[in-house]
């Protein structure tokens, strides 16, 4: 499309299409009409704006993609101002209350709620692919005794690509389906074995008679009993936590999965990249920081002094604030309820009282009100995980298991999106140019 037009003073036609942006390049006096669609302009359209034909056109500079849409997606909708999170159009509150993780996984991956037959076959498939090749067990056992479980998870999920080399046939729908099933099935096995490894305990094989979440708890905690029976309230709470973490549109790890997946590599390698991104403290690690903070505060009496410190800019109130949610994080409300259910079984974590008081004080304080800072999903999730007796290193592994269907739904969407290209951002080069190389033998004389 030819976007360039002459300036108004030169008598240019004004476009009657209101759905466009008129840009005037003051360097040349030229004006350009750039179409607007879905509240965006195409960055490539800016390429037509140039000083002369020999120069590259205008580009945008957007570190961290704060205002750049990298894809069209029909998976997850978020309205941060209104506190709305929907998977495929269904509100998170309804899914957390009335659905279960595997049904939500199906919904995310295939875009619609399953029929009874589809659901039964999906659950059957996921349940019967939970075992991994014995060699996977062998190499997991080769990790150092104190290996971080996220490192083990990242390596082992990536290694699955070597067990299923056909996974590289990403344009074959049947093949894509089986790899998706395998990954959702095997992530709990790998995560649980990473946990057992750190404890020096034998790995527990999957029990296919159990539900997805029950089986995961069994692989984590089973000792000599014939069958591990988890309290149904704990099973439900963990299932809800998986649902809450299942997708969150183009976050850092999903972007990593899409970026790596855009090279058309197999999905195990793409998801391994997502696990790596989630490992970082800015993404998956905030709930651990909340626990450290609550422990440091130690008792309710110390809260006012702590809040003063936050207001003076000495530190942050961890678990508060969100880049997208500016009124409330809908997931935090659901987690608070799950907290009550879990503590009914495990007994109350003494840190809960501090957390609740801290939340109450902060929500009434002008500093937090003015900045629209509310509890986020991480404020209470660490307390729940601790009640399950998970060490903090496991928190992100739980997040990764929950996020796997979301990563795969986004990956599947990517493989079928004809507008996608290999991810390859531009840069603004700031280094030297055209230096003359002097060999070391002369430089070091
Ligand atoms: C999540 C987070 C990174 C979002 O950051 P953001 O959208 O870039 O918001 P900003 O950093 O621009 O913060 C806006 C203002 O609120 C303050 N603020 C944000 N989060 C705060 C917190 N948790 N405690 C105290 N002040 C906070 C900032 O200092 C800033 O104040 P200023 O305007 O006086 O400078 C941020 O709120 C944060 O670090 N929270 C704590 C960590 C956390 O819980 N992360 C998990 C997210 S799910």
CSV table of C-alpha atoms and ligand atoms in Angstrom, one decimal:
chain,number,residue,atom,x,y,z
A,1,UNK,CA,0.0,0.0,0.0
A,2,UNK,CA,1.3,3.5,-0.8
A,3,UNK,CA,0.9,5.4,2.4
A,4,UNK,CA,2.7,8.6,1.3
A,5,UNK,CA,0.7,11.6,0.3
A,6,UNK,CA,1.7,15.3,-0.2
A,7,UNK,CA,1.2,17.8,2.6
A,8,UNK,CA,-2.0,19.7,3.0
A,9,UNK,CA,-0.2,23.0,2.0
A,10,UNK,CA,0.7,21.3,-1.2
A,11,UNK,CA,-3.0,20.5,-1.7
A,12,UNK,CA,-3.1,16.9,-0.6
A,13,UNK,CA,-6.3,14.9,-0.5
A,14,UNK,CA,-7.5,14.3,3.0
A,15,UNK,CA,-8.5,10.7,3.5
A,16,UNK,CA,-12.2,10.1,4.2
A,17,UNK,CA,-11.2,7.0,6.0
A,18,UNK,CA,-11.5,7.9,9.7
A,19,UNK,CA,-9.9,4.7,10.7
A,20,UNK,CA,-6.4,5.9,10.0
A,21,UNK,CA,-3.6,7.9,11.5
A,22,UNK,CA,-2.1,10.8,9.7
A,23,UNK,CA,1.5,11.3,10.4
A,24,UNK,CA,3.5,14.3,9.3
A,25,UNK,CA,7.2,13.8,9.0
A,26,UNK,CA,8.6,17.2,9.9
A,27,UNK,CA,12.0,16.3,8.4
A,28,UNK,CA,10.5,16.2,4.9
A,29,UNK,CA,7.1,17.8,5.3
A,30,UNK,CA,5.4,14.7,3.9
A,31,UNK,CA,2.3,13.2,5.4
A,32,UNK,CA,1.3,9.6,5.5
A,33,UNK,CA,-2.1,7.9,6.2
A,34,UNK,CA,-1.6,4.7,8.3
A,35,UNK,CA,-4.5,2.4,8.7
A,36,UNK,CA,-5.7,1.6,12.2
A,37,UNK,CA,-7.1,-1.9,12.9
A,38,UNK,CA,-7.9,-3.4,16.3
A,39,UNK,CA,-6.6,-0.3,18.0
A,40,UNK,CA,-3.1,-0.8,16.4
A,41,UNK,CA,-1.1,0.4,13.5
A,42,UNK,CA,1.2,-2.0,11.7
A,43,UNK,CA,4.8,-1.2,12.6
A,44,UNK,CA,5.8,-2.3,9.1
A,45,UNK,CA,3.7,0.6,7.7
A,46,UNK,CA,6.0,3.0,9.4
A,47,UNK,CA,8.7,1.7,7.2
A,48,UNK,CA,7.3,3.8,4.3
A,49,UNK,CA,8.3,6.9,6.3
A,50,UNK,CA,11.9,7.7,5.2
A,51,UNK,CA,14.1,10.6,4.4
A,52,UNK,CA,15.1,9.1,1.1
A,53,UNK,CA,14.9,5.8,-0.7
A,54,UNK,CA,18.3,4.6,0.3
A,55,UNK,CA,17.6,4.9,4.0
A,56,UNK,CA,15.7,2.3,6.1
A,57,UNK,CA,12.3,3.5,7.1
A,58,UNK,CA,11.1,4.6,10.5
A,59,UNK,CA,10.8,1.9,13.2
A,60,UNK,CA,9.5,1.9,16.7
A,61,UNK,CA,11.7,1.5,19.8
A,62,UNK,CA,9.9,-0.6,22.5
A,63,UNK,CA,12.1,-2.4,25.0
A,64,UNK,CA,10.0,-5.1,26.8
A,65,UNK,CA,7.2,-4.7,24.3
A,66,UNK,CA,5.3,-2.4,26.6
A,67,UNK,CA,3.1,-1.1,23.8
A,68,UNK,CA,3.6,-3.5,21.0
A,69,UNK,CA,1.2,-6.3,20.1
A,70,UNK,CA,3.3,-9.2,18.9
A,71,UNK,CA,0.4,-11.4,17.8
A,72,UNK,CA,-3.4,-11.7,17.4
A,73,UNK,CA,-4.7,-14.3,19.9
A,74,UNK,CA,-8.0,-15.7,20.8
A,75,UNK,CA,-6.8,-17.6,24.0
A,76,UNK,CA,-7.0,-15.2,26.9
A,77,UNK,CA,-8.6,-11.8,27.5
A,78,UNK,CA,-7.5,-9.4,30.2
A,79,UNK,CA,-8.9,-6.0,31.1
A,80,UNK,CA,-6.6,-4.8,33.8
A,81,UNK,CA,-8.6,-1.8,34.8
A,82,UNK,CA,-11.8,-3.8,35.4
A,83,UNK,CA,-10.0,-6.8,36.9
A,84,UNK,CA,-11.3,-9.2,34.2
A,85,UNK,CA,-9.5,-12.4,33.2
A,86,UNK,CA,-11.2,-14.7,30.7
A,87,UNK,CA,-10.0,-17.9,29.1
A,88,UNK,CA,-11.6,-18.3,25.7
A,89,UNK,CA,-14.3,-15.9,26.9
A,90,UNK,CA,-15.1,-17.7,30.2
A,91,UNK,CA,-14.5,-15.7,33.4
A,92,UNK,CA,-11.8,-17.1,35.6
A,93,UNK,CA,-14.1,-17.0,38.6
A,94,UNK,CA,-16.5,-19.4,37.0
A,95,UNK,CA,-13.8,-21.8,35.8
A,96,UNK,CA,-12.1,-21.8,39.2
A,97,UNK,CA,-15.4,-22.6,41.0
A,98,UNK,CA,-17.1,-25.0,38.6
A,99,UNK,CA,-14.5,-26.6,36.3
A,100,UNK,CA,-11.3,-28.5,36.8
A,101,UNK,CA,-7.8,-28.1,35.5
A,102,UNK,CA,-8.0,-30.7,32.7
A,103,UNK,CA,-11.2,-29.3,31.4
A,104,UNK,CA,-9.7,-25.8,31.4
A,105,UNK,CA,-6.6,-27.2,29.7
A,106,UNK,CA,-8.8,-28.6,26.9
A,107,UNK,CA,-10.7,-25.3,26.7
A,108,UNK,CA,-7.4,-23.4,26.3
A,109,UNK,CA,-5.8,-25.7,23.8
A,110,UNK,CA,-8.9,-26.4,21.6
A,111,UNK,CA,-10.9,-23.2,22.1
A,112,UNK,CA,-14.1,-24.8,23.2
A,113,UNK,CA,-15.5,-26.7,26.2
A,114,UNK,CA,-15.3,-30.4,25.5
A,115,UNK,CA,-18.3,-32.6,24.8
A,116,UNK,CA,-18.6,-35.6,27.2
A,117,UNK,CA,-16.9,-37.9,24.7
A,118,UNK,CA,-14.1,-35.4,24.1
A,119,UNK,CA,-13.6,-34.8,27.8
A,120,UNK,CA,-13.5,-38.5,28.7
A,121,UNK,CA,-11.0,-39.2,25.9
A,122,UNK,CA,-8.9,-36.2,26.8
A,123,UNK,CA,-8.7,-37.2,30.5
A,124,UNK,CA,-7.9,-40.8,29.5
A,125,UNK,CA,-5.1,-39.7,27.1
A,126,UNK,CA,-3.6,-37.4,29.7
A,127,UNK,CA,-3.8,-40.0,32.4
A,128,UNK,CA,-2.2,-42.7,30.3
A,129,UNK,CA,0.8,-40.6,29.2
A,130,UNK,CA,2.1,-39.7,32.6
A,131,UNK,CA,4.9,-42.2,32.5
A,132,UNK,CA,8.3,-41.2,31.1
A,133,UNK,CA,11.0,-43.3,29.5
A,134,UNK,CA,13.2,-44.9,32.2
A,135,UNK,CA,16.2,-43.1,30.7
A,136,UNK,CA,14.6,-39.8,31.7
A,137,UNK,CA,14.7,-41.1,35.3
A,138,UNK,CA,18.3,-42.0,34.8
A,139,UNK,CA,19.5,-38.6,33.6
A,140,UNK,CA,17.4,-36.8,36.3
A,141,UNK,CA,19.2,-38.9,38.9
A,142,UNK,CA,22.4,-37.5,37.5
A,143,UNK,CA,21.8,-34.0,38.7
A,144,UNK,CA,23.6,-32.7,41.7
A,145,UNK,CA,22.0,-33.4,45.0
A,146,UNK,CA,21.1,-29.8,45.5
A,147,UNK,CA,20.0,-29.0,41.9
A,148,UNK,CA,17.2,-26.4,41.6
A,149,UNK,CA,14.0,-28.2,40.6
A,150,UNK,CA,13.3,-25.5,37.9
A,151,UNK,CA,16.7,-26.2,36.3
A,152,UNK,CA,15.8,-29.9,36.3
A,153,UNK,CA,12.4,-29.3,34.9
A,154,UNK,CA,13.7,-27.1,32.1
A,155,UNK,CA,16.4,-29.6,31.1
A,156,UNK,CA,14.1,-32.6,31.3
A,157,UNK,CA,11.2,-31.1,29.4
A,158,UNK,CA,13.7,-30.0,26.7
A,159,UNK,CA,15.2,-33.5,26.6
A,160,UNK,CA,11.8,-35.0,25.8
A,161,UNK,CA,12.3,-33.8,22.3
A,162,UNK,CA,15.0,-36.4,21.9
A,163,UNK,CA,12.6,-39.1,23.0
A,164,UNK,CA,9.9,-38.0,20.6
A,165,UNK,CA,11.9,-36.8,17.5
A,166,UNK,CA,8.6,-36.9,15.4
A,167,UNK,CA,7.6,-33.8,17.5
A,168,UNK,CA,9.4,-31.7,15.0
A,169,UNK,CA,6.5,-32.4,12.5
A,170,UNK,CA,4.7,-29.4,13.8
A,171,UNK,CA,2.5,-29.0,10.7
A,172,UNK,CA,0.8,-32.4,11.3
A,173,UNK,CA,-2.3,-31.8,13.5
A,174,UNK,CA,-2.4,-35.4,14.9
A,175,UNK,CA,1.3,-35.2,15.8
A,176,UNK,CA,0.7,-31.8,17.5
A,177,UNK,CA,-2.1,-33.3,19.5
A,178,UNK,CA,-0.1,-36.2,20.9
A,179,UNK,CA,2.8,-33.9,21.9
A,180,UNK,CA,0.4,-31.6,23.7
A,181,UNK,CA,-1.1,-34.5,25.5
A,182,UNK,CA,2.4,-35.9,26.4
A,183,UNK,CA,3.6,-32.6,27.8
A,184,UNK,CA,0.5,-31.8,29.9
A,185,UNK,CA,0.7,-35.4,31.2
A,186,UNK,CA,4.5,-35.6,31.9
A,187,UNK,CA,5.1,-32.1,33.5
A,188,UNK,CA,3.8,-33.3,36.9
A,189,UNK,CA,6.0,-36.4,36.7
A,190,UNK,CA,9.1,-34.4,35.9
A,191,UNK,CA,8.2,-31.7,38.5
A,192,UNK,CA,7.5,-34.2,41.3
A,193,UNK,CA,10.7,-36.1,40.5
A,194,UNK,CA,12.8,-32.9,40.7
A,195,UNK,CA,11.2,-32.4,44.1
A,196,UNK,CA,12.0,-35.9,45.3
A,197,UNK,CA,15.5,-35.6,44.0
A,198,UNK,CA,16.3,-32.6,46.2
A,199,UNK,CA,15.0,-34.6,49.2
A,200,UNK,CA,17.0,-37.6,48.4
A,201,UNK,CA,13.9,-39.7,48.2
A,202,UNK,CA,13.1,-42.4,45.6
A,203,UNK,CA,11.1,-41.2,42.6
A,204,UNK,CA,7.4,-42.3,42.7
A,205,UNK,CA,5.9,-43.6,39.5
A,206,UNK,CA,2.5,-42.2,38.4
A,207,UNK,CA,-0.7,-43.9,39.6
A,208,UNK,CA,-3.1,-43.9,36.7
A,209,UNK,CA,-6.0,-44.7,38.9
A,210,UNK,CA,-5.8,-41.2,40.4
A,211,UNK,CA,-6.9,-37.9,39.0
A,212,UNK,CA,-4.4,-35.5,37.5
A,213,UNK,CA,-3.9,-33.4,40.7
A,214,UNK,CA,-4.2,-36.4,43.1
A,215,UNK,CA,-1.5,-38.3,41.1
A,216,UNK,CA,0.8,-35.3,41.3
A,217,UNK,CA,0.4,-35.1,45.1
A,218,UNK,CA,1.0,-38.9,45.2
A,219,UNK,CA,4.3,-38.6,43.2
A,220,UNK,CA,5.4,-35.8,45.5
A,221,UNK,CA,4.5,-37.2,48.9
A,222,UNK,CA,3.9,-41.0,48.8
A,223,UNK,CA,6.2,-43.1,51.0
A,224,UNK,CA,5.6,-46.7,51.9
A,225,UNK,CA,1.7,-46.7,51.9
A,226,UNK,CA,0.1,-48.7,49.1
A,227,UNK,CA,-1.9,-45.7,47.8
A,228,UNK,CA,-1.4,-42.0,48.7
A,229,UNK,CA,-4.7,-40.5,49.6
A,230,UNK,CA,-4.8,-36.7,49.6
A,231,UNK,CA,-7.4,-34.8,51.4
A,232,UNK,CA,-10.0,-33.7,48.7
A,233,UNK,CA,-9.9,-30.1,49.9
A,234,UNK,CA,-6.2,-30.0,49.2
A,235,UNK,CA,-6.7,-31.6,45.8
A,236,UNK,CA,-9.3,-29.0,44.9
A,237,UNK,CA,-7.2,-26.1,46.2
A,238,UNK,CA,-4.2,-27.2,44.1
A,239,UNK,CA,-6.4,-27.8,41.1
A,240,UNK,CA,-7.8,-24.2,41.5
A,241,UNK,CA,-4.2,-22.9,41.7
A,242,UNK,CA,-3.3,-24.7,38.4
A,243,UNK,CA,-6.4,-23.1,36.8
A,244,UNK,CA,-5.5,-19.6,38.0
A,245,UNK,CA,-2.0,-20.0,36.5
A,246,UNK,CA,-3.0,-21.7,33.3
A,247,UNK,CA,-2.6,-18.7,31.0
A,248,UNK,CA,-2.1,-14.9,31.2
A,249,UNK,CA,-1.8,-13.8,27.5
A,250,UNK,CA,1.5,-12.5,26.3
A,251,UNK,CA,3.6,-12.6,29.5
A,252,UNK,CA,7.3,-13.1,29.5
A,253,UNK,CA,7.4,-16.9,29.4
A,254,UNK,CA,4.6,-17.2,26.8
A,255,UNK,CA,6.4,-14.7,24.7
A,256,UNK,CA,9.5,-16.9,25.1
A,257,UNK,CA,7.5,-20.0,24.0
A,258,UNK,CA,6.2,-18.1,20.9
A,259,UNK,CA,9.5,-16.6,20.1
A,260,UNK,CA,11.4,-19.9,20.2
A,261,UNK,CA,8.4,-21.7,18.6
A,262,UNK,CA,8.4,-19.2,15.7
A,263,UNK,CA,11.6,-20.9,14.5
A,264,UNK,CA,9.4,-24.0,14.0
A,265,UNK,CA,11.3,-26.0,16.5
A,266,UNK,CA,9.5,-28.9,18.3
A,267,UNK,CA,7.1,-27.9,21.2
A,268,UNK,CA,9.3,-29.5,23.9
A,269,UNK,CA,12.2,-27.1,23.0
A,270,UNK,CA,9.7,-24.2,22.9
A,271,UNK,CA,8.2,-25.0,26.3
A,272,UNK,CA,11.7,-25.5,27.8
A,273,UNK,CA,12.3,-21.8,26.9
A,274,UNK,CA,9.1,-20.9,28.7
A,275,UNK,CA,10.2,-22.7,31.8
A,276,UNK,CA,13.5,-20.8,31.6
A,277,UNK,CA,11.7,-17.5,31.4
A,278,UNK,CA,9.5,-18.4,34.3
A,279,UNK,CA,12.5,-19.3,36.4
A,280,UNK,CA,13.5,-15.6,36.6
A,281,UNK,CA,12.6,-13.7,39.8
A,282,UNK,CA,10.7,-11.0,38.0
A,283,UNK,CA,8.3,-13.5,36.6
A,284,UNK,CA,7.7,-16.6,38.8
A,285,UNK,CA,9.4,-15.7,42.0
A,286,UNK,CA,7.3,-13.0,43.8
A,287,UNK,CA,5.4,-15.4,46.1
A,288,UNK,CA,8.7,-16.5,47.6
A,289,UNK,CA,9.6,-12.9,48.3
A,290,UNK,CA,6.2,-12.4,50.0
A,291,UNK,CA,7.0,-15.2,52.4
A,292,UNK,CA,10.4,-13.7,53.2
A,293,UNK,CA,8.8,-10.3,53.8
A,294,UNK,CA,6.1,-11.7,56.1
A,295,UNK,CA,8.7,-13.6,58.1
A,296,UNK,CA,10.8,-10.5,58.4
A,297,UNK,CA,7.9,-8.5,59.7
A,298,UNK,CA,7.4,-11.2,62.2
A,299,UNK,CA,4.3,-9.9,64.1
A,300,UNK,CA,1.4,-7.6,63.6
A,301,UNK,CA,2.9,-4.9,65.8
A,302,UNK,CA,5.7,-4.4,63.4
A,303,UNK,CA,3.4,-3.7,60.4
A,304,UNK,CA,3.0,0.1,60.8
A,305,UNK,CA,6.8,0.5,60.8
A,306,UNK,CA,7.2,-1.7,57.8
A,307,UNK,CA,4.5,0.2,55.9
A,308,UNK,CA,6.3,3.5,56.8
A,309,UNK,CA,9.5,2.0,55.3
A,310,UNK,CA,7.6,1.1,52.1
A,311,UNK,CA,6.1,4.6,51.8
A,312,UNK,CA,9.5,6.1,52.3
A,313,UNK,CA,10.7,4.1,49.3
A,314,UNK,CA,13.0,1.8,51.3
A,315,UNK,CA,11.4,-1.3,49.9
A,316,UNK,CA,8.3,-2.7,48.2
A,317,UNK,CA,5.3,-4.4,49.6
A,318,UNK,CA,5.8,-7.7,47.8
A,319,UNK,CA,2.6,-9.3,46.4
A,320,UNK,CA,1.1,-5.9,45.8
A,321,UNK,CA,0.7,-4.1,42.5
A,322,UNK,CA,0.6,-5.4,38.9
A,323,UNK,CA,1.6,-4.1,35.5
A,324,UNK,CA,-1.9,-4.9,34.1
A,325,UNK,CA,-4.3,-5.1,37.0
A,326,UNK,CA,-5.0,-1.7,38.5
A,327,UNK,CA,-8.1,-2.3,40.5
A,328,UNK,CA,-7.8,-5.8,41.7
A,329,UNK,CA,-6.3,-9.0,40.5
A,330,UNK,CA,-9.2,-11.4,40.1
A,331,UNK,CA,-7.0,-14.4,40.8
A,332,UNK,CA,-6.1,-12.9,44.3
A,333,UNK,CA,-9.7,-13.0,45.3
A,334,UNK,CA,-10.0,-16.7,44.4
A,335,UNK,CA,-6.8,-17.6,46.1
A,336,UNK,CA,-7.9,-16.0,49.4
A,337,UNK,CA,-10.8,-18.4,49.4
A,338,UNK,CA,-8.6,-21.3,48.6
A,339,UNK,CA,-6.4,-20.3,51.6
A,340,UNK,CA,-9.3,-20.8,54.0
A,341,UNK,CA,-10.0,-24.3,52.5
A,342,UNK,CA,-6.3,-25.4,52.8
A,343,UNK,CA,-5.8,-24.0,56.3
A,344,UNK,CA,-8.9,-25.9,57.4
A,345,UNK,CA,-6.9,-29.1,56.7
A,346,UNK,CA,-3.4,-28.1,57.5
A,347,UNK,CA,-3.9,-25.7,60.4
A,348,UNK,CA,-3.4,-22.0,60.0
A,349,UNK,CA,0.0,-20.7,58.9
A,350,UNK,CA,0.8,-18.0,61.5
A,351,UNK,CA,2.0,-15.7,58.7
A,352,UNK,CA,-1.6,-15.5,57.5
A,353,UNK,CA,-2.6,-13.2,60.3
A,354,UNK,CA,0.2,-10.9,59.4
A,355,UNK,CA,-0.7,-11.0,55.7
A,356,UNK,CA,-4.4,-10.2,56.4
A,357,UNK,CA,-3.5,-7.3,58.7
A,358,UNK,CA,-1.0,-6.0,56.2
A,359,UNK,CA,-3.5,-6.1,53.4
A,360,UNK,CA,-6.1,-4.3,55.5
A,361,UNK,CA,-3.8,-1.5,56.5
A,362,UNK,CA,-2.4,-1.1,53.0
A,363,UNK,CA,-5.8,-1.0,51.4
A,364,UNK,CA,-6.8,1.9,53.6
A,365,UNK,CA,-3.6,3.8,53.2
A,366,UNK,CA,-3.5,6.8,50.8
A,367,UNK,CA,-0.1,5.8,49.4
A,368,UNK,CA,-1.5,2.5,48.0
A,369,UNK,CA,-4.9,3.8,47.1
A,370,UNK,CA,-3.4,6.6,45.0
A,371,UNK,CA,-1.0,4.3,43.2
A,372,UNK,CA,-3.8,1.7,42.6
A,373,UNK,CA,-1.8,-1.0,44.4
A,374,UNK,CA,-3.8,-4.1,45.4
A,375,UNK,CA,-2.9,-7.7,46.4
A,376,UNK,CA,-1.9,-9.7,43.3
A,377,UNK,CA,-2.0,-13.5,42.8
A,378,UNK,CA,1.3,-13.9,44.7
A,379,UNK,CA,0.3,-12.3,47.9
A,380,UNK,CA,-1.5,-15.5,49.2
A,381,UNK,CA,-0.3,-18.3,46.9
A,382,UNK,CA,3.1,-18.7,48.8
A,383,UNK,CA,1.2,-19.2,52.1
A,384,UNK,CA,-0.8,-22.0,50.5
A,385,UNK,CA,2.2,-23.7,48.9
A,386,UNK,CA,4.0,-23.5,52.3
A,387,UNK,CA,0.9,-25.2,53.9
A,388,UNK,CA,1.4,-28.0,51.5
A,389,UNK,CA,5.0,-28.1,52.8
A,390,UNK,CA,6.6,-27.2,49.5
A,391,UNK,CA,10.0,-25.5,49.8
A,392,UNK,CA,10.1,-22.1,48.0
A,393,UNK,CA,12.1,-23.5,45.1
A,394,UNK,CA,9.1,-25.6,44.2
A,395,UNK,CA,6.7,-22.7,43.9
A,396,UNK,CA,7.8,-21.9,40.4
A,397,UNK,CA,7.6,-25.5,39.4
A,398,UNK,CA,3.9,-25.5,40.4
A,399,UNK,CA,3.4,-22.4,38.4
A,400,UNK,CA,5.1,-24.1,35.3
A,401,UNK,CA,2.8,-27.2,35.6
A,402,UNK,CA,-0.3,-24.9,35.7
A,403,UNK,CA,1.0,-22.7,32.8
A,404,UNK,CA,1.8,-25.6,30.5
A,405,UNK,CA,-1.7,-25.8,28.8
A,406,UNK,CA,-1.5,-22.0,28.2
A,407,UNK,CA,2.0,-22.2,26.7
A,408,UNK,CA,0.8,-25.0,24.4
A,409,UNK,CA,-2.5,-23.3,23.5
A,410,UNK,CA,-0.4,-20.2,22.4
A,411,UNK,CA,2.1,-22.4,20.6
A,412,UNK,CA,-0.7,-24.2,18.8
A,413,UNK,CA,-2.2,-20.9,17.8
A,414,UNK,CA,1.2,-19.7,16.5
A,415,UNK,CA,1.7,-22.8,14.3
A,416,UNK,CA,-1.6,-22.1,12.6
A,417,UNK,CA,-1.3,-18.3,12.3
A,418,UNK,CA,-0.4,-17.4,8.7
A,419,UNK,CA,0.6,-13.9,9.7
A,420,UNK,CA,3.4,-15.0,12.0
A,421,UNK,CA,7.0,-14.9,11.0
A,422,UNK,CA,10.2,-15.9,12.8
A,423,UNK,CA,10.6,-13.6,15.7
A,424,UNK,CA,13.4,-11.2,14.8
A,425,UNK,CA,13.2,-7.8,16.4
A,426,UNK,CA,15.1,-4.8,15.1
A,427,UNK,CA,17.8,-3.0,17.1
A,428,UNK,CA,19.2,0.5,17.4
A,429,UNK,CA,22.9,-0.1,16.9
A,430,UNK,CA,25.0,2.0,19.4
A,431,UNK,CA,28.4,0.5,18.9
A,432,UNK,CA,31.5,1.5,16.9
A,433,UNK,CA,31.8,1.2,13.2
A,434,UNK,CA,34.5,0.6,10.6
A,435,UNK,CA,37.4,0.2,13.0
A,436,UNK,CA,40.6,-1.2,11.7
A,437,UNK,CA,41.6,-4.5,13.2
A,438,UNK,CA,45.2,-4.6,14.6
A,439,UNK,CA,46.4,-8.2,15.2
A,440,UNK,CA,47.2,-9.2,18.8
A,441,UNK,CA,50.9,-9.6,18.0
A,442,UNK,CA,51.1,-5.9,17.2
A,443,UNK,CA,48.6,-4.6,19.8
A,444,UNK,CA,50.5,-6.3,22.7
A,445,UNK,CA,54.0,-5.2,21.7
B,1,LIG,C1,4.2,-5.8,39.8
B,1,LIG,C2,5.0,-4.5,39.6
B,1,LIG,C3,6.4,-4.9,39.0
B,1,LIG,C4,4.2,-3.6,38.6
B,1,LIG,O1,5.0,-2.5,38.3
B,1,LIG,P1,4.6,-1.3,37.4
B,1,LIG,O2,3.3,-1.5,36.8
B,1,LIG,O3,5.8,-1.0,36.5
B,1,LIG,O4,4.4,-0.2,38.5
B,1,LIG,P2,5.4,0.9,38.8
B,1,LIG,O5,6.7,0.3,39.2
B,1,LIG,O6,5.4,2.0,37.8
B,1,LIG,O7,4.8,1.5,40.2
B,1,LIG,C5,3.9,2.7,40.2
B,1,LIG,C6,4.1,3.3,41.6
B,1,LIG,O8,3.7,2.4,42.6
B,1,LIG,C7,4.8,2.1,43.5
B,1,LIG,N1,4.7,0.6,43.7
B,1,LIG,C8,4.4,-0.3,42.8
B,1,LIG,N2,4.4,-1.5,43.4
B,1,LIG,C9,4.6,-1.3,44.7
B,1,LIG,C10,4.7,-2.1,45.8
B,1,LIG,N3,4.5,-3.4,45.7
B,1,LIG,N4,5.0,-1.6,47.0
B,1,LIG,C11,5.2,-0.3,47.1
B,1,LIG,N5,5.1,0.6,46.1
B,1,LIG,C12,4.9,0.1,44.9
B,1,LIG,C13,6.0,2.5,42.7
B,1,LIG,O9,7.1,2.7,43.5
B,1,LIG,C14,5.6,3.7,41.9
B,1,LIG,O10,5.5,4.7,42.8
B,1,LIG,P3,5.9,6.2,42.4
B,1,LIG,O11,4.9,6.6,41.3
B,1,LIG,O12,5.9,7.0,43.6
B,1,LIG,O13,7.3,6.1,41.8
B,1,LIG,C15,5.2,-3.8,40.9
B,1,LIG,O14,3.9,-3.4,41.4
B,1,LIG,C16,5.9,-4.6,41.9
B,1,LIG,O15,7.1,-4.6,41.9
B,1,LIG,N6,5.2,-5.3,42.9
B,1,LIG,C17,5.8,-6.1,43.9
B,1,LIG,C18,6.3,-7.5,43.2
B,1,LIG,C19,5.2,-8.4,42.9
B,1,LIG,O16,4.3,-8.6,43.7
B,1,LIG,N7,5.3,-9.0,41.7
B,1,LIG,C20,4.3,-10.0,41.3
B,1,LIG,C21,3.4,-9.5,40.2
B,1,LIG,S1,2.2,-10.7,39.8
